[in-house]
PDB file of C-alpha atoms in Angstrom:
ATOM      1  CA  MET S   1      77.183  83.707 183.667  1.00  0.00           C
ATOM      2  CA  PHE S   2      81.039  83.958 184.850  1.00  0.00           C
ATOM      3  CA  ARG S   3      81.540  86.629 182.070  1.00  0.00           C
ATOM      4  CA  TRP S   4      78.602  88.666 183.408  1.00  0.00           C
ATOM      5  CA  VAL S   5      79.922  88.514 187.055  1.00  0.00           C
ATOM      6  CA  PHE S   6      83.351  89.472 185.774  1.00  0.00           C
ATOM      7  CA  CYS S   7      82.186  92.486 183.852  1.00  0.00           C
ATOM      8  CA  ALA S   8      79.846  93.759 186.938  1.00  0.00           C
ATOM      9  CA  ALA S   9      82.837  93.293 189.135  1.00  0.00           C
ATOM     10  CA  ALA S  10      84.942  95.387 186.814  1.00  0.00           C
ATOM     11  CA  ILE S  11      82.471  98.253 186.694  1.00  0.00           C
ATOM     12  CA  VAL S  12      82.228  98.332 190.310  1.00  0.00           C
ATOM     13  CA  GLY S  13      85.829  98.480 190.663  1.00  0.00           C
ATOM     14  CA  LEU S  14      85.983 101.388 188.030  1.00  0.00           C
ATOM     15  CA  LEU S  15      83.316 103.297 190.060  1.00  0.00           C
ATOM     16  CA  LEU S  16      85.091 102.721 193.324  1.00  0.00           C
ATOM     17  CA  PHE S  17      88.507 103.895 191.955  1.00  0.00           C
ATOM     18  CA  ALA S  18      86.696 107.111 190.401  1.00  0.00           C
ATOM     19  CA  ARG S  19      85.188 107.810 193.821  1.00  0.00           C
ATOM     20  CA  GLU S  20      88.459 107.374 195.727  1.00  0.00           C
ATOM     21  CA  ASN S  21      90.156 109.594 193.123  1.00  0.00           C
ATOM     22  CA  CYS S  22      87.619 112.284 193.390  1.00  0.00           C
ATOM     23  CA  SER S  23      87.735 112.266 197.224  1.00  0.00           C
ATOM     24  CA  ALA S  24      91.433 112.576 197.148  1.00  0.00           C
ATOM     25  CA  GLN S  25      91.058 115.943 195.554  1.00  0.00           C
ATOM     26  CA  THR S  26      91.732 118.876 198.008  1.00  0.00           C
ATOM     27  CA  LYS S  27      88.697 121.081 197.860  1.00  0.00           C
ATOM     28  CA  LEU S  28      89.841 124.745 197.367  1.00  0.00           C
ATOM     29  CA  ARG S  29      88.347 127.941 196.041  1.00  0.00           C
ATOM     30  CA  ALA S  30      90.106 130.848 194.217  1.00  0.00           C
ATOM     31  CA  SER S  31      88.592 134.166 193.165  1.00  0.00           C
ATOM     32  CA  TYR S  32      89.398 136.361 190.440  1.00  0.00           C
ATOM     33  CA  GLY S  33      88.467 140.116 190.270  1.00  0.00           C
ATOM     34  CA  SER S  34      88.397 141.038 186.744  1.00  0.00           C
ATOM     35  CA  LEU S  35      87.327 139.820 183.384  1.00  0.00           C
ATOM     36  CA  ALA S  36      90.874 140.623 181.996  1.00  0.00           C
ATOM     37  CA  VAL S  37      92.749 137.706 180.513  1.00  0.00           C
ATOM     38  CA  SER S  38      95.368 138.104 183.013  1.00  0.00           C
ATOM     39  CA  GLN S  39      92.858 136.924 185.592  1.00  0.00           C
ATOM     40  CA  VAL S  40      90.658 134.729 183.306  1.00  0.00           C
ATOM     41  CA  VAL S  41      93.554 132.430 183.078  1.00  0.00           C
ATOM     42  CA  LEU S  42      92.243 130.798 186.388  1.00  0.00           C
ATOM     43  CA  PRO S  43      88.741 129.647 185.082  1.00  0.00           C
ATOM     44  CA  LEU S  44      90.390 128.561 181.843  1.00  0.00           C
ATOM     45  CA  GLY S  45      92.865 126.241 183.805  1.00  0.00           C
ATOM     46  CA  VAL S  46      90.022 124.917 185.774  1.00  0.00           C
ATOM     47  CA  ARG S  47      88.005 124.156 182.648  1.00  0.00           C
ATOM     48  CA  ALA S  48      90.821 122.627 180.963  1.00  0.00           C
ATOM     49  CA  GLY S  49      91.276 120.261 183.963  1.00  0.00           C
ATOM     50  CA  ILE S  50      94.713 121.352 184.873  1.00  0.00           C
ATOM     51  CA  PHE S  51      94.423 122.027 188.570  1.00  0.00           C
ATOM     52  CA  GLN S  52      92.393 118.805 188.832  1.00  0.00           C
ATOM     53  CA  LYS S  53      95.464 116.964 187.312  1.00  0.00           C
ATOM     54  CA  ASN S  54      97.369 118.423 190.122  1.00  0.00           C
ATOM     55  CA  GLY S  55      95.023 117.065 192.886  1.00  0.00           C
ATOM     56  CA  LEU S  56      93.083 120.098 193.468  1.00  0.00           C
ATOM     57  CA  ASN S  57      89.273 120.353 193.282  1.00  0.00           C
ATOM     58  CA  LEU S  58      89.458 124.125 192.643  1.00  0.00           C
ATOM     59  CA  GLU S  59      86.360 126.203 192.227  1.00  0.00           C
ATOM     60  CA  PRO S  60      86.813 129.669 190.628  1.00  0.00           C
ATOM     61  CA  ILE S  61      84.838 132.301 191.979  1.00  0.00           C
ATOM     62  CA  TYR S  62      84.333 135.657 190.172  1.00  0.00           C
ATOM     63  CA  ILE S  63      84.344 138.598 192.679  1.00  0.00           C
ATOM     64  CA  GLY S  64      84.633 141.942 191.061  1.00  0.00           C
ATOM     65  CA  GLY S  65      86.937 144.026 193.000  1.00  0.00           C
ATOM     66  CA  ARG S  66      86.441 142.091 196.190  1.00  0.00           C
ATOM     67  CA  SER S  67      89.085 139.552 195.987  1.00  0.00           C
ATOM     68  CA  VAL S  68      91.196 140.584 198.936  1.00  0.00           C
ATOM     69  CA  SER S  69      88.259 140.773 201.374  1.00  0.00           C
ATOM     70  CA  ALA S  70      87.218 137.209 200.256  1.00  0.00           C
ATOM     71  CA  LEU S  71      90.823 135.979 200.873  1.00  0.00           C
ATOM     72  CA  ILE S  72      91.310 137.574 204.360  1.00  0.00           C
ATOM     73  CA  SER S  73      87.938 136.390 205.582  1.00  0.00           C
ATOM     74  CA  GLY S  74      88.824 132.752 204.390  1.00  0.00           C
ATOM     75  CA  ASP S  75      86.119 132.525 201.771  1.00  0.00           C
ATOM     76  CA  VAL S  76      88.885 131.508 199.294  1.00  0.00           C
ATOM     77  CA  GLN S  77      92.243 130.263 199.497  1.00  0.00           C
ATOM     78  CA  PHE S  78      93.788 131.885 196.611  1.00  0.00           C
ATOM     79  CA  GLY S  79      93.136 135.309 194.788  1.00  0.00           C
ATOM     80  CA  PHE S  80      93.985 136.531 191.213  1.00  0.00           C
ATOM     81  CA  MET S  81      94.036 140.422 191.552  1.00  0.00           C
ATOM     82  CA  GLY S  82      95.851 143.446 190.959  1.00  0.00           C
ATOM     83  CA  GLY S  83      98.876 143.844 192.968  1.00  0.00           C
ATOM     84  CA  PRO S  84      98.110 147.278 194.469  1.00  0.00           C
ATOM     85  CA  PRO S  85      94.933 145.758 196.585  1.00  0.00           C
ATOM     86  CA  ALA S  86      97.252 142.827 197.792  1.00  0.00           C
ATOM     87  CA  ILE S  87     100.044 145.285 198.920  1.00  0.00           C
ATOM     88  CA  LEU S  88      97.647 147.764 200.377  1.00  0.00           C
ATOM     89  CA  ALA S  89      96.117 144.903 202.449  1.00  0.00           C
ATOM     90  CA  ARG S  90      99.541 143.954 203.755  1.00  0.00           C
ATOM     91  CA  VAL S  91     100.520 147.455 204.416  1.00  0.00           C
ATOM     92  CA  GLY S  92      97.237 147.535 206.438  1.00  0.00           C
ATOM     93  CA  GLY S  93      98.280 144.465 208.640  1.00  0.00           C
ATOM     94  CA  ALA S  94      96.444 141.800 206.602  1.00  0.00           C
ATOM     95  CA  ASP S  95      98.350 138.385 206.311  1.00  0.00           C
ATOM     96  CA  VAL S  96      98.675 138.205 202.554  1.00  0.00           C
ATOM     97  CA  VAL S  97     101.450 137.380 200.418  1.00  0.00           C
ATOM     98  CA  MET S  98     101.957 137.395 196.750  1.00  0.00           C
ATOM     99  CA  LEU S  99     103.223 134.043 194.948  1.00  0.00           C
ATOM    100  CA  ALA S 100     103.523 135.088 191.252  1.00  0.00           C
ATOM    101  CA  GLY S 101     102.196 137.824 189.040  1.00  0.00           C
ATOM    102  CA  LEU S 102     102.847 140.219 186.200  1.00  0.00           C
ATOM    103  CA  ASN S 103     105.195 143.199 186.056  1.00  0.00           C
ATOM    104  CA  GLY S 104     103.264 145.478 183.788  1.00  0.00           C
ATOM    105  CA  LEU S 105     100.370 148.014 184.541  1.00  0.00           C
ATOM    106  CA  ASP S 106      98.179 146.084 181.935  1.00  0.00           C
ATOM    107  CA  GLN S 107      95.771 149.255 181.659  1.00  0.00           C
ATOM    108  CA  VAL S 108      94.535 151.659 178.917  1.00  0.00           C
ATOM    109  CA  LEU S 109      92.560 154.777 179.391  1.00  0.00           C
ATOM    110  CA  VAL S 110      90.003 154.931 176.676  1.00  0.00           C
ATOM    111  CA  ALA S 111      87.509 157.522 176.097  1.00  0.00           C
ATOM    112  CA  LEU S 112      84.450 158.365 173.998  1.00  0.00           C
ATOM    113  CA  PRO S 113      85.113 159.920 170.338  1.00  0.00           C
ATOM    114  CA  THR S 114      84.441 163.613 171.466  1.00  0.00           C
ATOM    115  CA  ILE S 115      87.274 163.349 173.774  1.00  0.00           C
ATOM    116  CA  LYS S 116      90.357 163.701 171.454  1.00  0.00           C
ATOM    117  CA  ARG S 117      93.106 164.917 173.878  1.00  0.00           C
ATOM    118  CA  GLY S 118      93.768 165.355 177.384  1.00  0.00           C
ATOM    119  CA  ALA S 119      92.366 168.856 177.464  1.00  0.00           C
ATOM    120  CA  ASP S 120      89.000 167.396 176.386  1.00  0.00           C
ATOM    121  CA  LEU S 121      88.654 165.527 179.492  1.00  0.00           C
ATOM    122  CA  ILE S 122      88.768 168.265 181.904  1.00  0.00           C
ATOM    123  CA  GLY S 123      85.597 168.520 184.024  1.00  0.00           C
ATOM    124  CA  LYS S 124      84.739 165.075 182.788  1.00  0.00           C
ATOM    125  CA  ARG S 125      84.167 161.512 184.779  1.00  0.00           C
ATOM    126  CA  VAL S 126      86.511 158.729 184.446  1.00  0.00           C
ATOM    127  CA  GLY S 127      85.268 155.212 185.355  1.00  0.00           C
ATOM    128  CA  ILE S 128      87.400 152.841 187.374  1.00  0.00           C
ATOM    129  CA  SER S 129      86.236 149.583 189.222  1.00  0.00           C
ATOM    130  CA  ARG S 130      87.169 150.404 192.874  1.00  0.00           C
ATOM    131  CA  PHE S 131      89.801 152.783 194.687  1.00  0.00           C
ATOM    132  CA  GLY S 132      93.014 151.347 195.368  1.00  0.00           C
ATOM    133  CA  THR S 133      92.802 148.645 192.317  1.00  0.00           C
ATOM    134  CA  THR S 134      95.026 148.301 189.331  1.00  0.00           C
ATOM    135  CA  ALA S 135      92.355 150.025 187.313  1.00  0.00           C
ATOM    136  CA  ASP S 136      92.440 153.133 189.760  1.00  0.00           C
ATOM    137  CA  TYR S 137      96.166 153.349 189.323  1.00  0.00           C
ATOM    138  CA  GLY S 138      96.115 152.764 185.571  1.00  0.00           C
ATOM    139  CA  ALA S 139      93.680 155.933 185.417  1.00  0.00           C
ATOM    140  CA  ARG S 140      95.993 157.960 187.608  1.00  0.00           C
ATOM    141  CA  ILE S 141      99.147 157.135 185.800  1.00  0.00           C
ATOM    142  CA  GLY S 142      97.251 157.578 182.426  1.00  0.00           C
ATOM    143  CA  LEU S 143      95.997 161.088 183.536  1.00  0.00           C
ATOM    144  CA  LYS S 144      99.425 161.941 184.705  1.00  0.00           C
ATOM    145  CA  LYS S 145     100.853 161.183 181.032  1.00  0.00           C
ATOM    146  CA  LEU S 146      98.036 163.704 179.948  1.00  0.00           C
ATOM    147  CA  LYS S 147      99.334 166.190 182.272  1.00  0.00           C
ATOM    148  CA  LEU S 148      96.050 165.942 184.339  1.00  0.00           C
ATOM    149  CA  GLN S 149      95.272 165.460 188.203  1.00  0.00           C
ATOM    150  CA  PRO S 150      92.849 163.134 189.155  1.00  0.00           C
ATOM    151  CA  GLN S 151      89.803 164.475 191.397  1.00  0.00           C
ATOM    152  CA  LYS S 152      90.978 167.940 190.331  1.00  0.00           C
ATOM    153  CA  ASP S 153      90.901 168.093 186.601  1.00  0.00           C
ATOM    154  CA  VAL S 154      88.594 165.175 186.280  1.00  0.00           C
ATOM    155  CA  THR S 155      86.435 162.990 188.628  1.00  0.00           C
ATOM    156  CA  LEU S 156      87.289 159.354 189.415  1.00  0.00           C
ATOM    157  CA  ILE S 157      84.097 157.310 189.734  1.00  0.00           C
ATOM    158  CA  GLN S 158      83.981 153.867 191.212  1.00  0.00           C
ATOM    159  CA  ILE S 159      81.794 152.078 188.785  1.00  0.00           C
ATOM    160  CA  GLY S 160      82.468 148.358 188.795  1.00  0.00           C
ATOM    161  CA  ASP S 161      84.023 145.766 186.571  1.00  0.00           C
ATOM    162  CA  THR S 162      84.745 145.876 182.846  1.00  0.00           C
ATOM    163  CA  PRO S 163      81.219 145.477 181.645  1.00  0.00           C
ATOM    164  CA  ALA S 164      79.968 148.190 184.044  1.00  0.00           C
ATOM    165  CA  ARG S 165      82.499 150.511 182.781  1.00  0.00           C
ATOM    166  CA  ILE S 166      81.749 149.851 179.145  1.00  0.00           C
ATOM    167  CA  GLY S 167      77.987 150.391 179.975  1.00  0.00           C
ATOM    168  CA  GLY S 168      78.711 153.535 181.736  1.00  0.00           C
ATOM    169  CA  MET S 169      80.359 155.022 178.773  1.00  0.00           C
ATOM    170  CA  LEU S 170      77.797 153.793 176.286  1.00  0.00           C
ATOM    171  CA  SER S 171      75.082 155.359 178.528  1.00  0.00           C
ATOM    172  CA  GLY S 172      76.906 158.487 178.953  1.00  0.00           C
ATOM    173  CA  ALA S 173      77.268 158.119 182.698  1.00  0.00           C
ATOM    174  CA  ILE S 174      81.082 158.576 182.299  1.00  0.00           C
ATOM    175  CA  GLU S 175      83.153 159.939 179.460  1.00  0.00           C
ATOM    176  CA  ALA S 176      86.303 157.896 179.893  1.00  0.00           C
ATOM    177  CA  ALA S 177      87.347 154.662 181.572  1.00  0.00           C
ATOM    178  CA  THR S 178      90.338 152.247 182.211  1.00  0.00           C
ATOM    179  CA  LEU S 179      90.171 148.935 180.603  1.00  0.00           C
ATOM    180  CA  SER S 180      92.779 146.181 180.646  1.00  0.00           C
ATOM    181  CA  SER S 181      95.097 146.571 177.782  1.00  0.00           C
ATOM    182  CA  SER S 182      93.898 143.243 176.323  1.00  0.00           C
ATOM    183  CA  GLU S 183      90.437 144.769 175.770  1.00  0.00           C
ATOM    184  CA  LYS S 184      91.808 147.262 173.262  1.00  0.00           C
ATOM    185  CA  GLU S 185      89.746 145.654 170.359  1.00  0.00           C
ATOM    186  CA  LEU S 186      86.609 145.518 172.699  1.00  0.00           C
ATOM    187  CA  ALA S 187      87.060 149.255 173.092  1.00  0.00           C
ATOM    188  CA  VAL S 188      87.442 150.027 169.505  1.00  0.00           C
ATOM    189  CA  LYS S 189      84.477 147.693 168.623  1.00  0.00           C
ATOM    190  CA  ASN S 190      82.406 150.078 170.880  1.00  0.00           C
ATOM    191  CA  GLY S 191      83.521 153.099 169.388  1.00  0.00           C
ATOM    192  CA  PHE S 192      85.962 154.451 171.946  1.00  0.00           C
ATOM    193  CA  HIS S 193      89.489 155.347 171.278  1.00  0.00           C
ATOM    194  CA  ILE S 194      92.970 154.925 173.262  1.00  0.00           C
ATOM    195  CA  LEU S 195      93.535 158.271 175.205  1.00  0.00           C
ATOM    196  CA  ALA S 196      96.580 157.305 177.019  1.00  0.00           C
ATOM    197  CA  ASP S 197      98.442 153.835 176.968  1.00  0.00           C
ATOM    198  CA  PRO S 198     100.363 153.521 180.362  1.00  0.00           C
ATOM    199  CA  SER S 199     100.586 149.652 180.010  1.00  0.00           C
ATOM    200  CA  ASP S 200     104.497 149.846 179.669  1.00  0.00           C
ATOM    201  CA  VAL S 201     104.986 151.224 183.086  1.00  0.00           C
ATOM    202  CA  GLU S 202     106.833 148.559 185.385  1.00  0.00           C
ATOM    203  CA  PHE S 203     104.184 147.834 188.119  1.00  0.00           C
ATOM    204  CA  PRO S 204     102.611 145.067 189.917  1.00  0.00           C
ATOM    205  CA  GLY S 205      99.813 144.978 187.517  1.00  0.00           C
ATOM    206  CA  ASN S 206      98.379 141.342 188.672  1.00  0.00           C
ATOM    207  CA  ALA S 207      99.391 138.977 191.529  1.00  0.00           C
ATOM    208  CA  VAL S 208      98.351 135.613 192.529  1.00  0.00           C
ATOM    209  CA  VAL S 209      97.968 135.777 196.194  1.00  0.00           C
ATOM    210  CA  THR S 210      97.265 133.677 199.307  1.00  0.00           C
ATOM    211  CA  THR S 211      97.725 134.109 203.089  1.00  0.00           C
ATOM    212  CA  ARG S 212     101.120 133.472 204.883  1.00  0.00           C
ATOM    213  CA  ALA S 213      98.962 131.403 207.552  1.00  0.00           C
ATOM    214  CA  PHE S 214      97.525 129.063 204.771  1.00  0.00           C
ATOM    215  CA  LEU S 215     100.923 128.843 202.996  1.00  0.00           C
ATOM    216  CA  LYS S 216     102.432 127.723 206.314  1.00  0.00           C
ATOM    217  CA  THR S 217     100.008 124.988 207.028  1.00  0.00           C
ATOM    218  CA  ASN S 218      99.082 123.901 203.389  1.00  0.00           C
ATOM    219  CA  ARG S 219     102.459 124.339 201.674  1.00  0.00           C
ATOM    220  CA  ASP S 220     101.958 121.206 199.326  1.00  0.00           C
ATOM    221  CA  ASP S 221      98.501 122.320 198.344  1.00  0.00           C
ATOM    222  CA  VAL S 222      99.976 125.728 197.648  1.00  0.00           C
ATOM    223  CA  LYS S 223     102.805 124.153 195.652  1.00  0.00           C
ATOM    224  CA  ARG S 224     100.385 122.079 193.649  1.00  0.00           C
ATOM    225  CA  PHE S 225      98.378 125.192 192.878  1.00  0.00           C
ATOM    226  CA  VAL S 226     101.381 127.141 191.688  1.00  0.00           C
ATOM    227  CA  ARG S 227     102.421 123.969 189.485  1.00  0.00           C
ATOM    228  CA  GLY S 228      99.106 124.220 188.112  1.00  0.00           C
ATOM    229  CA  LEU S 229      99.298 127.814 187.323  1.00  0.00           C
ATOM    230  CA  VAL S 230     102.634 127.136 185.315  1.00  0.00           C
ATOM    231  CA  GLU S 231     100.978 124.317 183.461  1.00  0.00           C
ATOM    232  CA  VAL S 232      97.924 126.501 182.448  1.00  0.00           C
ATOM    233  CA  ILE S 233     100.336 128.969 180.844  1.00  0.00           C
ATOM    234  CA  GLN S 234     102.103 126.115 178.751  1.00  0.00           C
ATOM    235  CA  PHE S 235      98.600 124.659 177.767  1.00  0.00           C
ATOM    236  CA  VAL S 236      97.413 128.279 176.489  1.00  0.00           C
ATOM    237  CA  LYS S 237     100.786 128.519 174.518  1.00  0.00           C
ATOM    238  CA  THR S 238     100.928 124.939 173.026  1.00  0.00           C
ATOM    239  CA  GLN S 239      96.984 124.480 172.506  1.00  0.00           C
ATOM    240  CA  PRO S 240      95.535 127.661 170.974  1.00  0.00           C
ATOM    241  CA  GLU S 241      92.454 126.044 169.476  1.00  0.00           C
ATOM    242  CA  ARG S 242      91.288 124.452 172.803  1.00  0.00           C
ATOM    243  CA  SER S 243      92.389 127.680 174.664  1.00  0.00           C
ATOM    244  CA  LYS S 244      90.240 129.852 172.277  1.00  0.00           C
ATOM    245  CA  LYS S 245      87.211 127.547 172.652  1.00  0.00           C
ATOM    246  CA  LEU S 246      87.533 127.853 176.464  1.00  0.00           C
ATOM    247  CA  LEU S 247      87.749 131.506 176.059  1.00  0.00           C
ATOM    248  CA  HIS S 248      84.588 131.613 174.082  1.00  0.00           C
ATOM    249  CA  GLU S 249      82.789 129.572 176.984  1.00  0.00           C
ATOM    250  CA  ILE S 250      84.203 131.903 179.478  1.00  0.00           C
ATOM    251  CA  TYR S 251      83.182 135.120 178.098  1.00  0.00           C
ATOM    252  CA  ARG S 252      80.071 133.749 176.377  1.00  0.00           C
ATOM    253  CA  GLN S 253      80.759 135.602 173.271  1.00  0.00           C
ATOM    254  CA  SER S 254      80.860 134.226 169.568  1.00  0.00           C
ATOM    255  CA  ASP S 255      83.028 136.796 168.130  1.00  0.00           C
ATOM    256  CA  ASP S 256      85.975 134.818 166.676  1.00  0.00           C
ATOM    257  CA  GLY S 257      88.118 137.894 165.989  1.00  0.00           C
ATOM    258  CA  LEU S 258      87.686 139.229 169.406  1.00  0.00           C
ATOM    259  CA  MET S 259      88.514 136.061 170.995  1.00  0.00           C
ATOM    260  CA  ALA S 260      91.568 135.483 168.747  1.00  0.00           C
ATOM    261  CA  LYS S 261      92.937 138.944 170.002  1.00  0.00           C
ATOM    262  CA  ARG S 262      92.247 137.950 173.574  1.00  0.00           C
ATOM    263  CA  TYR S 263      94.025 134.685 173.262  1.00  0.00           C
ATOM    264  CA  GLN S 264      96.866 136.296 171.572  1.00  0.00           C
ATOM    265  CA  SER S 265      97.168 139.064 174.650  1.00  0.00           C
ATOM    266  CA  MET S 266      97.153 136.086 176.912  1.00  0.00           C
ATOM    267  CA  VAL S 267     100.049 134.255 175.161  1.00  0.00           C
ATOM    268  CA  GLU S 268     102.114 137.505 174.980  1.00  0.00           C
ATOM    269  CA  MET S 269     101.321 138.538 178.625  1.00  0.00           C
ATOM    270  CA  PHE S 270     102.532 135.539 180.612  1.00  0.00           C
ATOM    271  CA  PRO S 271     106.194 134.501 180.765  1.00  0.00           C
ATOM    272  CA  ASP S 272     106.480 130.651 181.263  1.00  0.00           C
ATOM    273  CA  TYR S 273     107.417 131.370 184.847  1.00  0.00           C
ATOM    274  CA  PRO S 274     105.393 134.405 185.996  1.00  0.00           C
ATOM    275  CA  TYR S 275     107.663 135.843 188.738  1.00  0.00           C
ATOM    276  CA  LEU S 276     106.683 139.019 190.079  1.00  0.00           C
ATOM    277  CA  THR S 277     109.625 141.284 190.709  1.00  0.00           C
ATOM    278  CA  LYS S 278     110.964 143.271 193.603  1.00  0.00           C
ATOM    279  CA  ALA S 279     111.347 146.172 191.039  1.00  0.00           C
ATOM    280  CA  ALA S 280     107.763 146.168 190.309  1.00  0.00           C
ATOM    281  CA  VAL S 281     106.656 145.938 193.874  1.00  0.00           C
ATOM    282  CA  LEU S 282     108.990 148.703 194.901  1.00  0.00           C
ATOM    283  CA  SER S 283     107.536 150.949 192.117  1.00  0.00           C
ATOM    284  CA  PHE S 284     104.199 150.819 193.849  1.00  0.00           C
ATOM    285  CA  LEU S 285     105.602 151.195 197.485  1.00  0.00           C
ATOM    286  CA  GLU S 286     107.336 154.499 196.158  1.00  0.00           C
ATOM    287  CA  ILE S 287     104.035 155.743 195.133  1.00  0.00           C
ATOM    288  CA  LEU S 288     102.421 154.973 198.560  1.00  0.00           C
ATOM    289  CA  ARG S 289     105.456 156.711 200.170  1.00  0.00           C
ATOM    290  CA  ASP S 290     104.927 159.804 198.007  1.00  0.00           C
ATOM    291  CA  GLU S 291     101.252 159.859 198.857  1.00  0.00           C
ATOM    292  CA  GLY S 292     102.237 159.617 202.657  1.00  0.00           C
ATOM    293  CA  LYS S 293     100.440 156.223 202.890  1.00  0.00           C
ATOM    294  CA  LEU S 294     103.663 154.308 203.975  1.00  0.00           C
ATOM    295  CA  LYS S 295     105.747 154.558 206.895  1.00  0.00           C
ATOM    296  CA  GLU S 296     107.554 151.310 206.804  1.00  0.00           C
ATOM    297  CA  PRO S 297     110.875 150.818 204.996  1.00  0.00           C
ATOM    298  CA  LEU S 298     110.632 150.087 201.510  1.00  0.00           C
ATOM    299  CA  ASN S 299     111.178 146.378 201.497  1.00  0.00           C
ATOM    300  CA  PRO S 300     109.479 144.580 198.692  1.00  0.00           C
ATOM    301  CA  GLU S 301     110.558 141.036 200.113  1.00  0.00           C
ATOM    302  CA  LEU S 302     107.815 141.647 202.862  1.00  0.00           C
ATOM    303  CA  PHE S 303     105.109 141.374 200.203  1.00  0.00           C
ATOM    304  CA  LEU S 304     106.459 138.410 198.019  1.00  0.00           C
ATOM    305  CA  ASP S 305     107.261 134.628 198.299  1.00  0.00           C
ATOM    306  CA  THR S 306     108.249 133.152 194.954  1.00  0.00           C
ATOM    307  CA  GLY S 307     110.008 130.343 196.438  1.00  0.00           C
ATOM    308  CA  LEU S 308     107.414 127.634 195.235  1.00  0.00           C
ATOM    309  CA  LEU S 309     107.505 129.061 191.843  1.00  0.00           C
ATOM    310  CA  ALA S 310     111.318 128.588 191.896  1.00  0.00           C
ATOM    311  CA  GLU S 311     110.976 125.042 192.939  1.00  0.00           C
ATOM    312  CA  VAL S 312     108.353 124.368 190.425  1.00  0.00           C
ATOM    313  CA  GLU S 313     110.719 125.601 187.852  1.00  0.00           C
ATOM    314  CA  ARG S 314     113.701 123.757 188.972  1.00  0.00           C
ATOM    315  CA  GLU S 315     111.689 120.438 188.869  1.00  0.00           C
ATOM    316  CA  ARG S 316     110.232 121.024 185.425  1.00  0.00           C
ATOM    317  CA  LYS S 317     113.695 121.804 183.903  1.00  0.00           C
ATOM    318  CA  LYS S 318     115.343 118.586 185.544  1.00  0.00           C
TER     319      LYS S 318
END
């Protein structure tokens, strides 16, 4: 009898502990606007339990091309997105700030097999996600490499996320499109070829974004989020099989070869501490100035706050 009472009490105690531990988790939401591995790192980290380990009950929400709007409206507290939408939002007066990111364009311009060189693309349609996104600027810089002018030599069409762009090419609605550089294998598998590769351009290709208001009032939560991001990167680099399994779940695809390529792209893409540099931000600000869209002084510090990432790095290296 005593043993039964003891076991029952122990079970109740464990349930109460689990309930208290769950309630201690801060509930937050984070969006990702693309299925590129640079942003899929968010749901991978959630599935791996890494953000939860850092005290965050984080819900990842896929919002193709609308992450800035969700962040500004307060629907999410963090956004994984291209750097250009975040910078444009800040130029427009929005209270957003970039905490971390990647300093490459991470885009390739792919085309149907009949489009063999830049001249073949004249008069044709190029699919992007939305104007002002990384895919948009990837197209513009790729076309510049081909000595073509967007909206003069070719027509840029807002068609949606990666599956929509691939579907548009397969259906003949568009003849070319920009994709994440990590999707090169997928492009080749669908019969497309690389027409231009501007992925080596220094550029704020991806950014992890929040608002300054949220950062000011929830600094500890933001720091735990940044720490979680760093630990996700470490997880990916040190646990390849688990990472690839999670990628299979996220993409819902069974092609082991394709998933291995995506995994390798993720490993190569992310430094241990993903600092978004002032030089990368400045490169985009210069584009805005040349287009007459920016009148403010070119100060990249207005768009960045990497202080928490630096704190996390110091603490982990002690």
